[in-house]
Amino acid sequence: MAFAGIQSATLQLNCSLGIIPACALQSALRGGGRSTERPLSPLAEAAKRAGQEQLFLYFQSLTCTMEHVGERKTCLGPAQRYCVERQVYNQGALQGQLHKKEKVPQTLRQKIAHSCRCSSKKAKSLLYQFLPIFQWLPRYPVKEYLLGDIVSGISTGVMQLPQGLAYALLAAVPPVFGLYSSFYPVFLYTFFGTSRHISIGTFAVISLMIGGVVVREVPDEMFTPADNSSASSIDSVNNTARNDMRVKVAVAVTLLSGIIQLCLGFLRFGFVAIYLTEPLVRGFTTAAAVHVFTSQLKYLLGIKTSRFSGPLSVLYSLIAVFKNITTTNIAALIVGLICMVLLLSGKEINDRFKKKLPVPIPMEIIVVVIGTGVSAGINLTETYGVDVVGEIPKGLRAPVVPDISLIPDVFVDAIAIAIVGFSMTASMAKIFALKHGYTVAGTLASIMVFLVIVAIGYLFEPLPQTVLAAIVMVNLKGMFKQFTDISHFWRTSKIELAIWIVAFLASVFLGLDYGLLTSIAFAMITIVYRTQSPRYRILGQIPDTDIYCDVDEYKEVKECPGIKIFQANTSLFFTNSELYMNSLKKKTGVDPGMILAARKKAQKRHAKELKQLRETKKKVVLKLTNDTENSAKHEVMNDELPLNGKFAAAESAAQESSPDELEHFMKPGTNIHTIILDFSPVNFIDSVGAKALKSIMKEYEEIGISVYVTGCNESVVDNLARLNFFDKATVSDLLFPSIYDAVLTSQLKAASVSQTPLDAVVCTTTS
């Protein structure tokens, strides 16, 4: 029976396959053995005696399920099975039975008209989108949340005060601007924020990045006094001018970062944060912790050094500190170390007894109050020369238009700060969205900071800077714990470990801005590397199932005779199409090019042998004609028959041996008649990949091997259709919805060609 007839016939697929969970399947493949048969229920036993197999299976599976209800166990006995009876489909037959839904595409004018259409519902949605407070405030559960919000707001406000003062040092601006940064963002986020669990304020990494830009644009050397005779007065004036200029740069950077984030929000560019993978962010923040820790050493030790920015700034800062280590202020060091001990003790107590404590102990504000009191009581500035926070003006400053001329100088830095700030906030929002939190705590926190700015900010003027340095350093404890990621990623993923290390080293030595760009570029390179280094496998069948696994992984998996099933866990496109073709030839052990070359070589050798035989025969004939008639007769009488017999035998041998020799080169040693390409991991295919697939089919067809493609999703089929892959009507018959369909079709084709019974070629074994 011809294969076309088999294809057109209605082939029935009757399979009775075990329903096996993944864990049980892995156990069975690794030699876990079969489960013990369960005793039959009375109904199942009666159905079995009556010969009603379907009822028997039903009652047995029902009994098994009822026994394990409540225990959430899965019965692994032979009773749980499913039976499927359907036609063996290829892509053409399947598409013939399916009818796509008609979708009328909208024109550009219709899309614009729809987007510009206004309604009360749409207006309300836009209002809620830009001002979420109107959505959650009317629904705010006062009795349930108010008390918790008050406690949370007070705790957050208490935390924001010392952190705002400390992180202002990181940003290289006067401490009062840290309080401003703790008030305005928190207050405005109450109206515009969408996450109920984030308190927007100062952040160590962002403050350090801004400080790097500020110090680069306004270095200390710009305000170094020229006349040493009046150094003290000029130094005071220069510090004021320097601080004012640095504030202008910081304002320009933050303004531009905010504008960039707004533009990215309108353009829906939030997806860029997904390229900041977790190992990259953790390596980057660990490097930022190193930068922050290094920058605070001079405040902890009370040393006067310049601040560095840019590549190798960490090394320059360390060198400057060690050069001036002999000028360490012992009083500042002692105060700082005592504060660090108190802060670490407080954090340890909060971690150990967090379930018993109603609220965490606000050790930061306690240290700030104690440090301020001690400094004011014994006058640390005058007595021991300890640097203090200094003037904190009362009230809020009047708004000032930023210096627009600075924007071109800080544009690139603003982009990096905007992306890092968004990604950090978005990642925290995702984490806290999984937990229950509070809604109006941010408002209470901002009110507390506002009261400090307006009324009692001046009380913190005697606060030693070493106390703020201690707070910053202790808060880096969590970031430094990320060094344990190295051992974790070493066990789980070497590529993610490489991303972490590159992000850390690049950010430490090149600076946070260039380090971020370098680490993102390296992360992109790893994506390219993964696409160029996929895993190629030959699949085999688990006996009595339609499940196919790697033959190199499991002993029980068997290959189907004459069939090679090839799978690559990657898409097929221009960067890996050549690698895909080479790996296919290597894994299957069938190289059409080598086979065709061997065939041509055998043909040439055969033609050469025939030519040599003809030339030899021609020389003998010429010799016969040149001899005398008598000698010719004598020679003919004695040699003609053997010579002719020799020629005939040689020519006949050459002609007879040639087909066998060609057949040997044309057919692979494994007698493979079908190669199945499993495309279930393929997400997309481009024009180069489609050409490679066509080339594979054509090359193997020339040596008599059929190539089938299975498991294509709709997008891949659509891509192939757009690339004119189905220019021939028969090509769609080579695509199958599953591996099992392709295997059965191949086996039926082999049986029809060889006129052997189907049972002899089906690759399922009876257990």
Coordinates of N, CA and C in Angstrom, one line a residue, residues 610-747:
L610 N 36.5 1.3 -15.3 CA 36.0 1.0 -16.6 C 36.9 1.6 -17.7
K611 N 37.3 2.8 -17.5 CA 38.2 3.4 -18.5 C 39.5 2.7 -18.7
Q612 N 40.1 2.3 -17.6 CA 41.3 1.5 -17.6 C 41.2 0.2 -18.3
L613 N 40.0 -0.5 -18.1 CA 39.8 -1.8 -18.7 C 39.6 -1.6 -20.2
R614 N 38.9 -0.6 -20.6 CA 38.8 -0.3 -22.1 C 40.1 0.0 -22.8
E615 N 41.0 0.8 -22.1 CA 42.3 1.1 -22.7 C 43.1 -0.2 -22.8
T616 N 43.1 -1.0 -21.8 CA 43.9 -2.3 -21.9 C 43.4 -3.2 -23.0
K617 N 42.1 -3.3 -23.1 CA 41.5 -4.1 -24.2 C 41.9 -3.6 -25.6
K618 N 41.9 -2.2 -25.7 CA 42.2 -1.6 -27.0 C 43.6 -1.9 -27.3
K619 N 44.6 -1.9 -26.4 CA 46.0 -2.2 -26.7 C 46.2 -3.6 -27.1
V620 N 45.5 -4.5 -26.5 CA 45.6 -5.9 -26.9 C 45.1 -6.1 -28.3
V621 N 44.0 -5.5 -28.7 CA 43.4 -5.6 -30.1 C 44.4 -5.0 -31.1
L622 N 45.1 -3.9 -30.8 CA 46.1 -3.4 -31.7 C 47.2 -4.3 -31.8
K623 N 47.6 -4.9 -30.8 CA 48.7 -5.9 -30.8 C 48.4 -7.1 -31.7
L624 N 47.1 -7.5 -31.7 CA 46.7 -8.6 -32.5 C 46.8 -8.2 -34.0
T625 N 46.4 -7.1 -34.3 CA 46.4 -6.7 -35.8 C 47.8 -6.4 -36.3
N626 N 48.8 -6.1 -35.5 CA 50.1 -5.8 -36.0 C 50.9 -7.1 -36.2
D627 N 50.6 -8.2 -35.6 CA 51.4 -9.4 -35.7 C 51.1 -10.1 -37.1
T628 N 51.9 -11.0 -37.4 CA 51.7 -11.8 -38.6 C 50.5 -12.6 -38.5
E629 N 49.9 -13.0 -39.6 CA 48.7 -13.8 -39.6 C 48.9 -15.1 -38.9
N630 N 50.0 -15.7 -39.1 CA 50.2 -17.1 -38.5 C 50.4 -16.9 -37.0
S631 N 51.2 -16.0 -36.7 CA 51.4 -15.8 -35.2 C 50.1 -15.3 -34.6
A632 N 49.4 -14.5 -35.4 CA 48.1 -14.0 -34.8 C 47.2 -15.2 -34.6
K633 N 47.1 -16.1 -35.6 CA 46.3 -17.3 -35.4 C 46.7 -18.1 -34.2
H634 N 48.1 -18.3 -34.2 CA 48.6 -19.1 -33.1 C 48.2 -18.5 -31.7
E635 N 48.4 -17.1 -31.7 CA 48.1 -16.4 -30.4 C 46.6 -16.4 -30.1
V636 N 45.8 -16.3 -31.2 CA 44.4 -16.4 -30.9 C 44.0 -17.7 -30.4
M637 N 44.6 -18.8 -31.0 CA 44.2 -20.1 -30.6 C 44.6 -20.3 -29.1
N638 N 45.7 -19.8 -28.7 CA 46.2 -20.0 -27.4 C 45.7 -19.0 -26.3
D639 N 45.4 -17.7 -26.7 CA 45.2 -16.7 -25.7 C 43.9 -16.0 -25.8
E640 N 43.1 -16.2 -26.9 CA 42.0 -15.4 -27.1 C 40.9 -15.6 -26.1
L641 N 40.7 -16.9 -25.9 CA 39.6 -17.2 -24.9 C 39.9 -16.7 -23.5
P642 N 41.1 -17.0 -23.0 CA 41.4 -16.5 -21.7 C 41.4 -15.0 -21.6
L643 N 41.9 -14.3 -22.7 CA 41.9 -12.8 -22.6 C 40.5 -12.3 -22.6
N644 N 39.7 -12.8 -23.5 CA 38.3 -12.3 -23.6 C 37.5 -12.7 -22.3
G645 N 37.8 -13.8 -21.8 CA 37.2 -14.2 -20.5 C 37.6 -13.3 -19.4
K646 N 38.9 -12.9 -19.4 CA 39.4 -12.0 -18.4 C 38.7 -10.6 -18.5
F647 N 38.7 -10.1 -19.7 CA 38.0 -8.8 -19.9 C 36.6 -8.9 -19.5
A648 N 35.9 -9.9 -19.9 CA 34.5 -10.0 -19.6 C 34.2 -10.1 -18.1
A649 N 35.1 -10.9 -17.5 CA 35.0 -11.1 -16.0 C 35.2 -9.8 -15.3
A650 N 36.3 -9.1 -15.7 CA 36.7 -7.9 -15.0 C 35.6 -6.8 -15.2
E651 N 35.1 -6.7 -16.4 CA 34.1 -5.7 -16.7 C 32.8 -6.0 -15.9
S652 N 32.4 -7.3 -15.9 CA 31.2 -7.8 -15.2 C 31.4 -7.5 -13.7
A653 N 32.6 -7.8 -13.2 CA 32.8 -7.6 -11.8 C 32.7 -6.2 -11.4
A654 N 33.2 -5.3 -12.3 CA 33.1 -3.8 -12.0 C 31.7 -3.4 -12.0
Q655 N 30.9 -3.9 -13.0 CA 29.6 -3.4 -13.1 C 28.7 -4.0 -12.0
E656 N 29.0 -5.2 -11.5 CA 28.2 -5.8 -10.5 C 28.6 -5.2 -9.1
S657 N 29.9 -4.9 -8.9 CA 30.3 -4.4 -7.6 C 29.9 -3.0 -7.4
S658 N 29.7 -2.2 -8.5 CA 29.4 -0.8 -8.3 C 28.1 -0.5 -7.6
P659 N 27.0 -1.2 -7.9 CA 25.8 -0.9 -7.2 C 25.9 -1.2 -5.7
D660 N 26.6 -2.3 -5.3 CA 26.8 -2.6 -3.9 C 27.6 -1.6 -3.2
E661 N 28.6 -1.1 -3.9 CA 29.5 -0.1 -3.3 C 28.7 1.2 -3.1
L662 N 28.0 1.6 -4.1 CA 27.2 2.8 -4.0 C 26.1 2.7 -2.9
E663 N 25.5 1.5 -2.9 CA 24.5 1.3 -1.8 C 25.1 1.4 -0.4
H664 N 26.4 1.0 -0.3 CA 27.0 1.1 1.0 C 27.2 2.5 1.4
F665 N 27.6 3.3 0.4 CA 27.8 4.8 0.7 C 26.5 5.6 0.9
M666 N 25.5 5.1 0.2 CA 24.3 5.9 0.2 C 23.5 5.7 1.5
K667 N 23.6 4.5 2.1 CA 22.8 4.2 3.2 C 23.6 4.3 4.5
P668 N 23.2 5.0 5.5 CA 23.9 5.0 6.8 C 24.0 3.6 7.4
G669 N 25.0 3.4 8.3 CA 25.1 2.1 8.9 C 24.0 1.8 9.8
T670 N 23.3 2.7 10.4 CA 22.3 2.5 11.3 C 20.9 2.2 10.7
N671 N 20.8 2.3 9.4 CA 19.6 2.1 8.7 C 18.5 3.1 9.1
I672 N 18.9 4.3 9.3 CA 17.9 5.4 9.7 C 17.1 5.8 8.5
H673 N 15.8 5.8 8.6 CA 14.9 6.2 7.6 C 14.1 7.5 7.9
T674 N 14.2 7.9 9.1 CA 13.4 9.1 9.5 C 14.2 9.9 10.6
I675 N 14.2 11.2 10.5 CA 14.7 12.1 11.5 C 13.6 13.1 11.9
I676 N 13.3 13.1 13.2 CA 12.2 14.0 13.7 C 12.9 15.1 14.5
L677 N 12.5 16.3 14.1 CA 13.0 17.5 14.8 C 11.9 18.0 15.8
D678 N 12.2 17.9 17.0 CA 11.3 18.4 18.0 C 11.4 19.9 18.2
F679 N 10.4 20.7 17.8 CA 10.4 22.1 17.8 C 9.6 22.7 19.0
S680 N 9.3 21.8 20.0 CA 8.5 22.3 21.1 C 9.2 23.4 21.9
P681 N 10.6 23.4 22.0 CA 11.3 24.5 22.7 C 11.5 25.7 21.8
V682 N 11.1 25.7 20.6 CA 11.4 26.8 19.6 C 10.3 27.8 19.8
N683 N 10.7 29.1 20.1 CA 9.8 30.2 20.3 C 9.6 31.0 19.0
F684 N 10.6 31.1 18.2 CA 10.5 31.8 16.9 C 11.6 31.3 15.9
I685 N 11.4 31.7 14.7 CA 12.3 31.3 13.6 C 12.3 32.4 12.6
D686 N 13.5 32.7 12.1 CA 13.6 33.8 11.2 C 13.9 33.3 9.8
S687 N 14.2 34.1 8.8 CA 14.4 33.7 7.4 C 15.6 32.8 7.3
V688 N 16.6 33.1 8.0 CA 17.8 32.2 8.0 C 17.5 30.8 8.6
G689 N 16.8 30.8 9.7 CA 16.4 29.5 10.2 C 15.5 28.7 9.3
A690 N 14.6 29.4 8.6 CA 13.7 28.7 7.7 C 14.5 28.1 6.5
K691 N 15.5 28.9 6.0 CA 16.3 28.4 5.0 C 17.1 27.2 5.4
A692 N 17.6 27.3 6.7 CA 18.4 26.1 7.2 C 17.5 24.9 7.3
L693 N 16.2 25.1 7.8 CA 15.3 23.9 7.9 C 15.0 23.3 6.5
K694 N 14.8 24.2 5.5 CA 14.6 23.7 4.2 C 15.8 22.9 3.7
S695 N 17.0 23.5 4.0 CA 18.2 22.8 3.5 C 18.4 21.4 4.2
I696 N 18.0 21.3 5.5 CA 18.1 20.1 6.2 C 17.2 19.0 5.5
M697 N 15.9 19.4 5.2 CA 15.0 18.5 4.6 C 15.5 18.1 3.2
K698 N 16.0 19.0 2.4 CA 16.5 18.7 1.1 C 17.7 17.8 1.1
E699 N 18.7 18.0 2.0 CA 19.9 17.2 2.0 C 19.6 15.8 2.5
Y700 N 18.7 15.6 3.5 CA 18.4 14.3 3.9 C 17.5 13.5 3.0
E701 N 16.7 14.3 2.2 CA 15.8 13.7 1.2 C 16.7 13.1 0.1
E702 N 17.8 13.7 -0.2 CA 18.7 13.2 -1.3 C 19.3 11.8 -0.9
I703 N 19.4 11.5 0.3 CA 20.0 10.2 0.7 C 18.9 9.3 1.3
G704 N 17.6 9.6 1.0 CA 16.5 8.7 1.3 C 16.0 8.8 2.7
I705 N 16.3 9.9 3.5 CA 15.8 10.0 4.9 C 14.8 11.1 4.9
S706 N 13.6 10.7 5.5 CA 12.6 11.7 5.7 C 12.8 12.5 7.0
V707 N 12.5 13.8 6.9 CA 12.6 14.7 8.0 C 11.3 15.3 8.4
Y708 N 10.8 15.1 9.6 CA 9.6 15.6 10.1 C 9.9 16.6 11.2
V709 N 8.9 17.6 11.4 CA 9.0 18.6 12.4 C 7.8 18.5 13.3
T710 N 8.0 18.5 14.6 CA 6.9 18.3 15.5 C 6.9 19.4 16.6
G711 N 5.7 19.6 17.1 CA 5.5 20.5 18.3 C 5.7 22.0 18.0
C712 N 5.4 22.4 16.8 CA 5.5 23.9 16.5 C 4.3 24.6 17.1
N713 N 4.6 25.7 17.8 CA 3.5 26.5 18.3 C 2.9 27.4 17.1
E714 N 1.8 28.0 17.4 CA 1.2 28.8 16.4 C 2.0 29.9 15.8
S715 N 2.8 30.6 16.7 CA 3.7 31.7 16.2 C 4.7 31.2 15.3
V716 N 5.3 30.0 15.6 CA 6.3 29.5 14.7 C 5.7 29.1 13.3
V717 N 4.5 28.5 13.4 CA 3.9 28.1 12.1 C 3.6 29.4 11.3
D718 N 3.1 30.4 12.0 CA 2.8 31.7 11.3 C 4.1 32.3 10.7
N719 N 5.2 32.2 11.4 CA 6.5 32.7 10.9 C 6.9 31.9 9.6
L720 N 6.7 30.6 9.7 CA 7.1 29.8 8.5 C 6.2 30.1 7.3
A721 N 4.9 30.4 7.6 CA 4.0 30.7 6.5 C 4.4 32.0 5.9
R722 N 4.7 33.0 6.7 CA 5.1 34.3 6.1 C 6.5 34.2 5.4
L723 N 7.3 33.3 5.7 CA 8.6 33.1 5.1 C 8.5 32.2 3.9
N724 N 7.3 31.8 3.4 CA 7.0 31.0 2.3 C 7.6 29.6 2.4
F725 N 7.6 29.1 3.7 CA 8.1 27.8 3.9 C 7.2 26.7 3.3
F726 N 5.9 27.0 3.3 CA 4.9 26.1 2.7 C 4.6 26.3 1.3
D727 N 5.7 26.7 0.5 CA 5.4 27.0 -0.9 C 5.0 25.7 -1.7
K728 N 5.4 24.6 -1.2 CA 4.9 23.3 -1.7 C 3.9 22.7 -0.8
A729 N 2.8 22.2 -1.5 CA 1.7 21.6 -0.7 C 2.1 20.5 0.2
T730 N 3.1 19.7 -0.2 CA 3.5 18.5 0.6 C 4.3 18.9 1.8
V731 N 4.8 20.1 1.9 CA 5.7 20.5 3.1 C 4.9 20.5 4.4
S732 N 3.6 20.9 4.3 CA 2.8 21.0 5.5 C 2.5 19.6 6.1
D733 N 2.6 18.5 5.2 CA 2.5 17.2 5.7 C 3.6 16.7 6.5
L734 N 4.7 17.4 6.5 CA 5.9 17.0 7.2 C 5.9 17.6 8.6
L735 N 4.9 18.4 9.0 CA 4.8 19.0 10.3 C 3.7 18.2 11.1
F736 N 4.0 17.9 12.3 CA 3.1 17.1 13.2 C 2.9 17.8 14.5
P737 N 1.7 17.7 15.1 CA 1.5 18.3 16.4 C 2.2 17.7 17.6
S738 N 2.6 16.5 17.5 CA 3.3 15.8 18.6 C 4.4 14.9 18.0
I739 N 5.3 14.5 18.8 CA 6.3 13.5 18.4 C 5.7 12.2 18.1
Y740 N 4.7 11.8 18.9 CA 4.1 10.5 18.8 C 3.4 10.3 17.4
D741 N 2.8 11.4 16.9 CA 2.1 11.4 15.6 C 3.2 11.2 14.5
A742 N 4.3 11.8 14.7 CA 5.4 11.7 13.7 C 6.0 10.3 13.7
V743 N 6.2 9.8 14.9 CA 6.7 8.4 15.1 C 5.8 7.4 14.4
L744 N 4.5 7.4 14.7 CA 3.6 6.5 14.1 C 3.5 6.6 12.6
T745 N 3.5 7.8 12.1 CA 3.5 8.0 10.7 C 4.8 7.4 10.0
S746 N 5.9 7.6 10.7 CA 7.2 7.1 10.2 C 7.2 5.6 10.2
Q747 N 6.6 5.0 11.3 CA 6.6 3.5 11.4 C 5.6 2.9 10.3

